[in-house]
Short mmCIF file of C-alpha atoms in Angstrom, two decimals:
data_model
loop_
_atom_site.label_atom_id
_atom_site.label_comp_id
_atom_site.label_asym_id
_atom_site.label_seq_id
_atom_site.Cartn_x
_atom_site.Cartn_y
_atom_site.Cartn_z
CA MET A 1 -126.37 99.27 -115.71
CA MET A 2 -128.62 100.91 -118.27
CA LYS A 3 -129.65 103.49 -115.71
CA ARG A 4 -126.00 104.30 -115.02
CA ILE A 5 -125.23 104.82 -118.72
CA ARG A 6 -128.34 106.94 -119.14
CA SER A 7 -127.30 109.02 -116.13
CA MET A 8 -123.78 109.55 -117.53
CA VAL A 9 -125.14 110.56 -120.95
CA LEU A 10 -127.51 113.00 -119.26
CA MET A 11 -124.63 114.47 -117.20
CA LEU A 12 -122.46 114.83 -120.29
CA ALA A 13 -125.31 116.54 -122.16
CA MET A 14 -125.88 118.95 -119.30
CA GLY A 15 -122.16 119.65 -119.01
CA GLY A 16 -121.96 120.28 -122.74
CA PHE A 17 -124.94 122.62 -122.57
CA LEU A 18 -123.33 124.58 -119.70
CA VAL A 19 -120.03 124.88 -121.53
CA ALA A 20 -121.73 125.99 -124.74
CA SER A 21 -123.95 128.53 -122.97
CA PHE A 22 -121.12 130.21 -121.08
CA SER A 23 -118.35 130.03 -123.65
CA CYS A 24 -120.17 131.94 -126.35
CA THR A 25 -120.20 135.61 -125.44
CA GLN A 26 -121.34 138.64 -127.33
CA ARG A 27 -118.95 141.15 -128.77
CA PRO A 28 -118.25 144.15 -126.55
CA ASN A 29 -120.66 147.04 -127.04
CA GLU A 30 -119.66 150.64 -127.82
CA GLU A 31 -119.58 151.66 -124.17
CA GLN A 32 -117.28 148.77 -123.25
CA ILE A 33 -114.99 149.56 -126.18
CA ARG A 34 -114.85 153.25 -125.19
CA VAL A 35 -114.03 152.40 -121.57
CA MET A 36 -111.38 149.93 -122.71
CA GLU A 37 -109.77 152.55 -124.98
CA GLU A 38 -109.82 155.16 -122.20
CA THR A 39 -108.21 152.69 -119.84
CA ARG A 40 -105.56 151.82 -122.44
CA SER A 41 -104.84 155.49 -123.05
CA ALA A 42 -104.59 156.20 -119.32
CA THR A 43 -102.24 153.26 -118.92
CA LEU A 44 -99.98 154.47 -121.74
CA ASP A 45 -99.96 157.98 -120.27
CA ALA A 46 -99.07 156.64 -116.82
CA GLU A 47 -96.25 154.54 -118.25
CA LYS A 48 -94.88 157.56 -120.13
CA LYS A 49 -95.03 159.70 -116.98
CA LEU A 50 -93.30 156.93 -115.02
CA ASP A 51 -90.48 156.80 -117.56
CA GLU A 52 -90.08 160.60 -117.38
CA LEU A 53 -89.99 160.53 -113.60
CA LYS A 54 -87.41 157.70 -113.62
CA GLN A 55 -85.20 159.75 -115.96
CA LYS A 56 -85.60 162.85 -113.76
CA ARG A 57 -84.77 160.82 -110.65
CA GLN A 58 -81.65 159.42 -112.30
CA GLN A 59 -80.57 162.93 -113.29
CA MET A 60 -81.17 164.25 -109.77
CA GLU A 61 -79.25 161.33 -108.23
CA SER A 62 -76.27 162.00 -110.44
CA GLU A 63 -76.40 165.74 -109.57
CA LEU A 64 -76.55 164.82 -105.87
CA ALA A 65 -73.57 162.52 -106.20
CA ALA A 66 -71.59 165.30 -107.93
CA LYS A 67 -72.52 167.79 -105.20
CA LYS A 68 -71.60 165.34 -102.47
CA ASP A 69 -68.25 164.77 -104.17
CA LYS A 70 -67.70 168.52 -104.40
CA ALA A 71 -68.68 168.93 -100.72
CA GLY A 72 -66.14 166.24 -99.81
CA ASP A 73 -63.46 168.11 -101.71
CA CYS A 74 -64.38 171.33 -99.89
CA ASP A 75 -64.19 169.53 -96.53
CA THR A 76 -60.75 168.18 -97.43
CA LYS A 77 -59.54 171.63 -98.51
CA GLY A 78 -61.03 173.23 -95.38
CA ALA A 79 -59.26 170.72 -93.16
CA ALA A 80 -55.96 171.46 -94.95
CA VAL A 81 -56.47 175.20 -94.46
CA GLN A 82 -57.23 174.67 -90.77
CA GLN A 83 -54.10 172.60 -90.38
CA ARG A 84 -51.96 175.22 -92.11
CA ALA A 85 -53.52 177.99 -90.03
CA SER A 86 -52.77 176.08 -86.85
CA ALA A 87 -49.20 175.50 -87.97
CA TRP A 88 -48.82 179.19 -88.86
CA GLN A 89 -50.16 180.32 -85.48
CA ASP A 90 -47.79 177.94 -83.67
CA GLN A 91 -44.76 179.52 -85.34
#
């Protein structure tokens, strides 16, 4: 019984030592801070570029829809002209 308690106390002490030794870290050094700032800056630039490209895509999609609509109108008018030309030739 005493050996069991002693073993548990020893295990708890070792566990506490491990937690204490790995949980306390040093502050980041200058190189790590510089890399972190560069990464942050690159991320912000990439997000800005993504937003710009999304806006450009939206604009191009709306232009495409307008041109498709105009092409549909031209097709309709062309079909009407063909029909009138056929009717005129039949007369």
